[in-house]
Short mmCIF file of C-alpha atoms and ligand atoms in Angstrom, two decimals:
data_model
loop_
_atom_site.label_atom_id
_atom_site.label_comp_id
_atom_site.label_asym_id
_atom_site.label_seq_id
_atom_site.Cartn_x
_atom_site.Cartn_y
_atom_site.Cartn_z
CA UNK M 646 22.96 -64.19 -24.95
CA UNK M 647 26.40 -64.51 -26.53
CA UNK M 648 29.58 -62.92 -25.35
CA UNK M 649 29.89 -60.98 -28.57
CA UNK M 650 26.47 -59.46 -28.32
CA UNK M 651 27.11 -58.58 -24.68
CA UNK M 652 30.27 -56.74 -25.60
CA UNK M 653 28.52 -54.91 -28.43
CA UNK M 654 25.73 -54.01 -25.99
CA UNK M 655 28.32 -52.47 -23.68
CA UNK M 656 29.93 -50.54 -26.51
CA UNK M 657 26.62 -49.31 -27.73
CA UNK M 658 25.50 -48.25 -24.27
CA UNK M 659 28.76 -46.46 -23.65
CA UNK M 660 28.53 -44.51 -26.89
CA UNK M 661 24.93 -43.61 -26.21
CA UNK M 662 25.55 -42.52 -22.60
CA UNK M 663 28.57 -40.43 -23.50
CA UNK M 664 26.62 -38.65 -26.19
CA UNK M 665 23.81 -37.94 -23.75
CA UNK M 666 26.21 -36.78 -21.02
CA UNK M 667 27.81 -34.33 -23.38
CA UNK M 668 24.39 -33.18 -24.51
CA UNK M 669 23.19 -32.29 -21.02
CA UNK M 670 22.53 -28.58 -20.82
CA UNK M 671 22.58 -28.21 -17.03
CA UNK M 672 23.32 -30.04 -13.78
CA UNK M 673 19.67 -30.95 -13.26
CA UNK M 674 19.50 -32.79 -16.59
CA UNK M 675 22.82 -34.42 -15.78
CA UNK M 676 21.52 -35.70 -12.47
CA UNK M 677 18.43 -37.19 -14.17
CA UNK M 678 20.73 -38.90 -16.63
CA UNK M 679 22.93 -40.25 -13.84
CA UNK M 680 19.93 -41.88 -12.19
CA UNK M 681 18.74 -43.28 -15.54
CA UNK M 682 22.15 -44.83 -16.12
CA UNK M 683 23.48 -45.90 -12.76
CA UNK M 684 20.39 -45.88 -10.53
CA UNK M 685 18.72 -49.01 -9.17
CA UNK M 686 16.63 -49.31 -12.32
CA UNK M 687 19.31 -47.77 -14.52
CA UNK M 688 20.52 -48.98 -17.86
CA UNK M 689 23.87 -50.23 -16.53
CA UNK M 690 22.20 -52.00 -13.67
CA UNK M 691 19.82 -53.72 -16.07
CA UNK M 692 22.76 -54.80 -18.22
CA UNK M 693 24.60 -56.13 -15.18
CA UNK M 694 21.58 -58.28 -14.41
CA UNK M 695 21.95 -59.86 -17.90
CA UNK M 696 25.29 -61.30 -16.83
CA UNK M 697 23.35 -64.03 -15.09
CA UNK M 698 22.09 -65.26 -18.45
CA UNK M 699 25.60 -65.74 -19.81
CA UNK M 700 27.40 -69.08 -19.66
CA UNK M 701 29.27 -69.26 -16.35
CA UNK M 702 32.78 -69.05 -17.83
CA UNK M 703 31.96 -65.80 -19.55
CA UNK M 704 30.56 -64.13 -16.50
CA UNK M 705 33.79 -62.84 -14.85
CA UNK M 706 34.92 -61.05 -17.99
CA UNK M 707 31.47 -59.60 -18.52
CA UNK M 708 31.31 -58.41 -14.88
CA UNK M 709 34.71 -56.76 -15.20
CA UNK M 710 33.63 -55.09 -18.45
CA UNK M 711 30.47 -53.70 -16.80
CA UNK M 712 32.46 -52.39 -13.83
CA UNK M 713 34.99 -50.74 -16.10
CA UNK M 714 32.17 -49.13 -18.07
CA UNK M 715 30.58 -47.94 -14.84
CA UNK M 716 33.81 -46.28 -13.80
CA UNK M 717 34.28 -44.60 -17.16
CA UNK M 718 30.70 -43.32 -17.10
CA UNK M 719 31.07 -42.05 -13.54
CA UNK M 720 34.26 -40.26 -14.47
CA UNK M 721 32.58 -38.73 -17.50
CA UNK M 722 29.65 -37.63 -15.37
CA UNK M 723 31.99 -36.02 -12.85
CA UNK M 724 33.82 -34.07 -15.51
CA UNK M 725 30.64 -32.96 -17.17
CA UNK M 726 29.18 -31.91 -13.81
CA UNK M 727 32.21 -29.79 -13.13
CA UNK M 728 31.95 -28.13 -16.52
CA UNK M 729 28.27 -27.43 -16.07
CA UNK M 730 28.74 -26.11 -12.53
CA UNK M 731 31.41 -23.74 -13.68
CA UNK M 732 29.24 -22.55 -16.51
CA UNK M 733 26.23 -22.06 -14.23
CA UNK M 734 28.32 -20.12 -11.73
CA UNK M 735 29.68 -17.90 -14.49
CA UNK M 736 26.15 -17.29 -15.72
CA UNK M 737 24.94 -16.41 -12.24
CA UNK M 738 27.83 -14.07 -11.66
CA UNK M 739 27.08 -12.35 -14.92
CA UNK M 740 23.40 -12.09 -14.06
CA UNK M 741 23.70 -11.02 -10.41
CA UNK M 742 26.64 -8.69 -10.42
CA UNK M 743 26.50 -5.50 -8.44
CA UNK M 744 27.83 -2.32 -9.92
CA UNK M 745 29.75 -0.89 -6.99
CA UNK M 746 30.56 2.22 -9.00
CA UNK M 747 26.88 3.18 -9.11
CA UNK M 748 26.18 6.23 -6.91
CA UNK M 749 24.22 5.22 -3.79
CA UNK M 750 20.49 5.78 -3.81
CA UNK M 751 19.87 8.95 -1.88
CA UNK M 752 18.42 8.57 1.61
CA UNK M 753 16.39 11.61 2.60
CA UNK M 754 18.12 13.55 5.34
CA UNK M 755 15.84 14.49 8.21
CA UNK M 756 15.45 18.10 9.28
CA UNK M 757 15.31 19.54 12.77
CA UNK M 758 11.83 20.81 13.60
CA UNK M 759 11.70 24.54 14.38
CA UNK M 760 10.33 23.72 17.85
CA UNK M 761 13.39 21.59 18.62
CA UNK M 762 15.70 24.18 17.14
CA UNK M 763 14.22 27.08 19.12
CA UNK M 764 14.09 25.01 22.31
CA UNK M 765 17.81 24.43 21.97
CA UNK M 766 18.49 28.08 21.17
CA UNK M 767 16.59 29.20 24.27
CA UNK M 768 18.30 26.66 26.51
CA UNK M 769 21.71 27.60 25.16
CA UNK M 770 21.16 31.27 26.02
CA UNK M 771 19.98 30.54 29.57
CA UNK M 772 22.71 27.96 30.03
CA UNK M 773 25.22 30.77 29.50
CA UNK M 774 23.56 32.56 32.42
CA UNK M 775 23.92 29.51 34.64
CA UNK M 776 20.49 27.92 34.26
CA UNK M 777 20.12 24.15 34.01
CA UNK M 778 17.28 22.20 32.42
CA UNK M 779 14.43 20.72 34.47
CA UNK M 780 11.52 18.62 33.30
CA UNK M 781 8.13 17.58 34.60
CA UNK M 782 5.35 15.21 33.54
CA UNK M 783 2.74 16.07 30.90
CA UNK M 784 0.03 14.50 33.06
CA UNK M 785 -0.26 16.60 36.16
CA UNK M 786 -2.41 16.71 39.23
CA UNK M 787 -4.58 19.62 40.21
CA UNK M 788 -2.29 20.66 43.05
CA UNK M 789 0.90 21.08 40.99
CA UNK M 790 -0.83 22.64 37.99
CA UNK M 791 -3.08 25.03 39.92
CA UNK M 792 -3.26 25.09 43.71
CA UNK M 793 0.45 25.27 44.45
CA UNK M 794 0.68 28.09 41.91
CA UNK M 795 -1.86 30.07 43.89
CA UNK M 796 -4.55 29.53 41.28
CA UNK M 797 -7.84 29.46 43.21
CA UNK M 798 -10.53 26.85 42.52
CA UNK M 799 -12.78 29.29 40.67
CA UNK M 800 -10.01 30.55 38.37
CA UNK M 801 -11.11 30.53 34.71
CA UNK M 802 -8.03 28.51 33.69
CA UNK M 803 -9.46 25.51 35.50
CA UNK M 804 -12.67 25.53 33.56
CA UNK M 805 -13.50 22.69 31.25
CA UNK M 806 -13.15 24.74 28.07
CA UNK M 807 -9.46 25.30 28.75
CA UNK M 808 -8.11 22.24 30.50
CA UNK M 809 -8.07 18.65 29.27
CA UNK M 810 -9.16 16.57 32.25
CA UNK M 811 -8.50 12.86 32.43
CA UNK M 812 -10.87 10.27 33.85
CA UNK M 813 -8.30 9.14 36.40
CA UNK M 814 -8.36 10.95 39.70
CA UNK M 815 -5.92 11.74 42.44
CA UNK M 816 -6.98 12.92 45.89
CA UNK M 817 -10.56 13.13 44.62
CA UNK M 818 -9.66 15.46 41.78
CA UNK M 819 -9.23 14.53 38.12
CA UNK M 820 -5.73 14.37 36.71
CA UNK M 821 -5.14 16.68 33.77
CA UNK M 822 -2.79 17.53 30.93
CA UNK M 823 -0.69 20.40 32.22
CA UNK M 824 -1.88 23.73 30.86
CA UNK M 825 1.52 25.37 31.32
CA UNK M 826 5.08 24.48 32.34
CA UNK M 827 4.74 26.38 35.63
CA UNK M 828 4.15 23.18 37.68
CA UNK M 829 7.81 22.35 36.99
CA UNK M 830 8.63 25.34 39.23
CA UNK M 831 6.81 23.61 42.07
CA UNK M 832 8.36 20.19 41.41
CA UNK M 833 11.83 21.71 41.23
CA UNK M 834 11.46 23.56 44.52
CA UNK M 835 9.96 20.50 46.22
CA UNK M 836 12.72 18.22 45.05
CA UNK M 837 15.76 20.33 45.84
CA UNK M 838 17.20 23.05 48.00
CA UNK M 839 17.60 26.71 47.01
CA UNK M 840 19.15 28.52 45.27
CA UNK M 841 17.42 27.43 42.04
CA UNK M 842 18.15 28.46 38.52
CA UNK M 843 16.27 26.35 35.98
CA UNK M 844 14.56 26.47 32.63
CA UNK M 845 11.89 23.87 31.89
CA UNK M 846 10.90 23.33 28.25
CA UNK M 847 8.03 21.04 27.36
CA UNK M 848 4.62 20.34 25.93
CA UNK M 849 1.50 21.94 27.32
CA UNK M 850 -2.17 21.42 26.45
CA UNK M 851 -5.23 23.60 26.09
CA UNK M 852 -8.53 23.24 24.34
CA UNK M 853 -7.95 25.71 21.54
CA UNK M 854 -7.53 25.60 17.77
CA UNK M 855 -6.90 28.36 15.23
CA UNK M 856 -4.04 30.08 13.32
CA UNK M 857 -2.11 30.77 16.53
CA UNK M 858 -3.49 28.09 18.89
CA UNK M 859 -3.20 24.31 18.85
CA UNK M 860 -4.37 21.90 21.55
CA UNK M 861 -0.74 20.98 22.21
CA UNK M 862 2.01 23.55 22.12
CA UNK M 863 5.34 24.24 23.81
CA UNK M 864 6.53 26.52 26.57
CA UNK M 865 9.73 27.24 28.40
CA UNK M 866 9.43 28.04 32.04
CA UNK M 867 12.14 29.85 33.93
CA UNK M 868 12.73 30.03 37.65
CA UNK M 869 15.42 31.70 39.67
CA UNK M 870 15.32 31.62 43.47
CA UNK M 871 18.03 33.13 45.61
CA UNK M 872 18.56 35.55 48.47
CA UNK M 873 17.86 39.22 47.85
CA UNK M 874 16.68 38.68 44.30
CA UNK M 875 14.74 41.62 42.89
CA UNK M 876 12.94 42.87 39.82
CA UNK M 877 16.15 44.34 38.40
CA UNK M 878 17.55 40.83 38.07
CA UNK M 879 14.43 39.74 36.24
CA UNK M 880 14.61 42.63 33.80
CA UNK M 881 18.32 42.26 33.12
CA UNK M 882 18.04 38.55 32.56
CA UNK M 883 15.09 38.76 30.17
CA UNK M 884 16.36 41.75 28.22
CA UNK M 885 19.62 39.90 27.66
CA UNK M 886 17.65 36.87 26.61
CA UNK M 887 15.54 38.57 23.92
CA UNK M 888 18.55 40.39 22.50
CA UNK M 889 20.46 37.14 22.24
CA UNK M 890 17.49 35.22 20.90
CA UNK M 891 16.55 37.69 18.17
CA UNK M 892 20.23 38.43 17.56
CA UNK M 893 19.74 42.21 17.80
CA UNK M 894 21.28 44.39 20.47
CA UNK M 895 19.05 47.34 19.66
CA UNK M 896 15.75 45.55 20.02
CA UNK M 897 13.28 47.78 21.92
CA UNK M 898 11.79 46.11 25.00
CA UNK M 899 9.17 47.15 27.52
CA UNK M 900 7.64 45.60 30.63
CA UNK M 901 3.91 46.10 31.11
CA UNK M 902 2.20 45.48 34.46
CA UNK M 903 0.09 42.36 34.30
CA UNK M 904 -1.41 39.71 36.52
CA UNK M 905 -0.55 36.07 37.20
CA UNK M 906 -1.67 34.35 40.41
CA UNK M 907 1.82 32.93 41.02
CA UNK M 908 3.79 36.18 40.70
CA UNK M 909 3.64 39.53 42.45
CA UNK M 910 4.30 41.90 40.87
CA UNK M 911 3.61 40.43 37.45
CA UNK M 912 4.57 41.76 34.06
CA UNK M 913 4.40 41.02 30.40
CA UNK M 914 7.36 41.71 28.24
CA UNK M 915 6.92 43.22 24.79
CA UNK M 916 9.43 43.62 22.01
CA UNK M 917 9.31 46.31 19.36
CA UNK M 918 8.02 45.28 15.97
CA UNK M 919 6.84 46.53 12.64
CA UNK M 920 3.63 45.28 11.07
CA UNK M 921 3.07 45.59 7.35
CA UNK M 922 0.80 43.86 4.83
CA UNK M 923 0.66 40.38 6.25
CA UNK M 924 4.19 40.60 7.61
CA UNK M 925 5.55 41.16 11.06
CA UNK M 926 9.16 42.04 11.74
CA UNK M 927 10.61 41.92 15.23
CA UNK M 928 12.95 44.82 16.00
CA UNK M 929 12.64 48.57 15.70
CA UNK M 930 9.21 49.75 14.63
CA UNK M 931 6.15 51.57 15.84
CA UNK M 932 4.36 48.64 17.38
CA UNK M 933 4.74 46.20 20.29
CA UNK M 934 4.45 42.47 20.49
CA UNK M 935 3.99 40.50 23.68
CA UNK M 936 6.43 37.63 24.00
CA UNK M 937 6.39 36.41 27.58
CA UNK M 938 4.89 36.57 31.05
CA UNK M 939 6.99 37.04 34.14
CA UNK M 940 7.10 38.32 37.68
CA UNK M 941 8.51 37.94 41.16
CA UNK M 942 7.51 34.58 42.61
CA UNK M 943 4.48 35.05 44.88
CA UNK M 944 5.24 34.58 48.60
CA UNK M 945 2.37 32.10 48.83
CA UNK M 946 4.01 29.91 46.18
CA UNK M 947 7.25 29.93 48.16
CA UNK M 948 5.46 29.13 51.43
CA UNK M 949 3.57 26.31 49.71
CA UNK M 950 6.82 24.49 49.00
CA UNK M 951 8.24 25.26 52.43
CA UNK M 952 10.50 28.19 51.60
CA UNK M 953 10.49 31.30 53.76
CA UNK M 954 9.80 34.40 51.60
CA UNK M 955 11.81 36.42 54.14
CA UNK M 956 14.95 34.59 53.10
CA UNK M 957 14.25 33.43 49.54
CA UNK M 958 12.89 35.46 46.67
CA UNK M 959 13.07 35.05 42.97
CA UNK M 960 11.55 35.54 39.60
CA UNK M 961 9.81 33.33 37.11
CA UNK M 962 8.89 33.59 33.49
CA UNK M 963 7.10 31.62 30.87
CA UNK M 964 6.97 31.83 27.11
CA UNK M 965 5.64 29.97 24.11
CA UNK M 966 8.37 28.23 22.13
CA UNK M 967 6.22 27.81 19.04
CA UNK M 968 5.38 31.50 19.11
CA UNK M 969 9.05 32.41 19.40
CA UNK M 970 9.75 30.15 16.40
CA UNK M 971 6.96 31.78 14.37
CA UNK M 972 8.35 35.24 15.15
CA UNK M 973 12.02 34.53 14.60
CA UNK M 974 11.64 32.41 11.48
CA UNK M 975 8.53 33.97 9.93
CA UNK M 976 6.26 30.94 10.06
CA UNK M 977 2.67 32.19 9.72
CA UNK M 978 0.41 29.32 10.84
CA UNK M 979 0.98 27.40 14.08
CA UNK M 980 -1.21 24.50 12.95
CA UNK M 981 1.33 23.60 10.24
CA UNK M 982 3.88 22.85 12.98
CA UNK M 983 2.13 19.62 13.87
CA UNK M 984 0.88 18.33 10.53
CA UNK M 985 4.06 16.37 9.79
CA UNK M 986 4.29 17.55 6.17
CA UNK M 987 7.80 16.77 4.91
CA UNK M 988 7.67 19.69 2.47
CA UNK M 989 7.09 21.97 5.45
CA UNK M 990 10.00 20.44 7.40
CA UNK M 991 12.17 20.73 4.33
CA UNK M 992 11.37 24.42 4.09
CA UNK M 993 11.27 25.50 7.72
CA UNK M 994 13.43 22.80 9.28
CA UNK M 995 17.09 23.09 10.21
CA UNK M 996 20.13 21.10 9.29
CA UNK M 997 20.96 18.43 11.88
CA UNK M 998 24.60 19.37 11.49
CA UNK M 999 23.98 22.79 13.01
CA UNK M 1000 21.93 21.48 15.89
CA UNK M 1001 23.30 22.48 19.28
CA UNK M 1002 22.91 19.74 21.86
CA UNK M 1003 23.29 21.65 25.09
CA UNK M 1004 20.12 20.16 26.53
CA UNK M 1005 21.46 16.66 26.98
CA UNK M 1006 24.76 18.10 28.10
CA UNK M 1007 23.31 20.32 30.78
CA UNK M 1008 20.46 18.33 32.25
CA UNK M 1009 21.10 16.68 35.54
N1 LIG H 2579 2.16 30.01 33.04
C1 LIG H 2579 1.82 31.20 32.30
C2 LIG H 2579 0.94 30.83 31.12
O1 LIG H 2579 0.95 29.71 30.72
C3 LIG H 2579 3.05 31.88 31.79
C4 LIG H 2579 3.85 32.49 32.90
C5 LIG H 2579 3.62 33.78 33.30
C6 LIG H 2579 4.79 31.76 33.55
C7 LIG H 2579 4.32 34.38 34.31
C8 LIG H 2579 5.52 32.33 34.59
C9 LIG H 2579 5.26 33.64 34.96
O2 LIG H 2579 6.46 31.65 35.25
O3 LIG H 2579 5.98 34.18 35.94
O4 LIG H 2579 0.28 31.68 30.61
#
């Protein structure tokens, strides 16, 4: 190989590589080209190997020429890479931009379930009268749910068709899902010292299913124990409650004698109502609607938790929260409460912004 042809090889290679560098459309192509030119088997490397076939005196100049070419090519590659990177970045920015002026996608706002709403309303009214909130377990034992409430073993409420019994036992008797919130009365009196003034909202369970009955529903229990408490206190307290709850001062109320094993005397409280074609309006009218059970706490219940009925007396009451919600807000079918249909919640639910949160504030 002659010096002249070596030099023309270098010139030719340079022209060719520069043209190809400028023709690269992206950084990946450019990288492939870099390897093809400068890599271990690259064109420049191959040409450098040819130096060995030159006469010795020509070799230094040829080596210097190759090195200079290598530097020029590297520089050209670097510039081209920068150009391509900038272009690719610009393209990506154009492709992936986010329009921050776009209105946000709407997130559905949850609604407060009527049961939660009414529970809070009831608590708020009793809280004004000095009651605090108590709670008890959904899984109860026979003693708290029945015996301590003076419900004898042969009482119909214990029978299988009413109560959900669990397989697990305690003291030889099956555990059960509480059939009412009344056991919270017992737990409250066992755990503390009188006087007591509590309301206990919660889930209760019975084997029932139709327009007005579901196997799980909600009650609020009330208990007031003090010295020299009498039926007048009970009446005043509950009349105030229904007036506040239904937001009508003129609502007619009546107490009817009734029977509960854990109260003596016992009563049911009715509110006046008007019934028309498929509608029921609470308030003045020619009809009555039962809304709760109540009475003076039975002396045997007090004795059972170690309180002397000669010193302590009190009253208790219990009512269905779901039923109160149906009456106040005109919801016809109880079963729909627990179907989780968002259209139902949207219609009957309440705005979270209006939700009173007395419960958390007042519980112990
Ligand atoms: N526990 C009763 C029920 O579920 C309701 C009730 C009635 C509760 C009278 C009371 C009461 O505290 O005094 O049917």
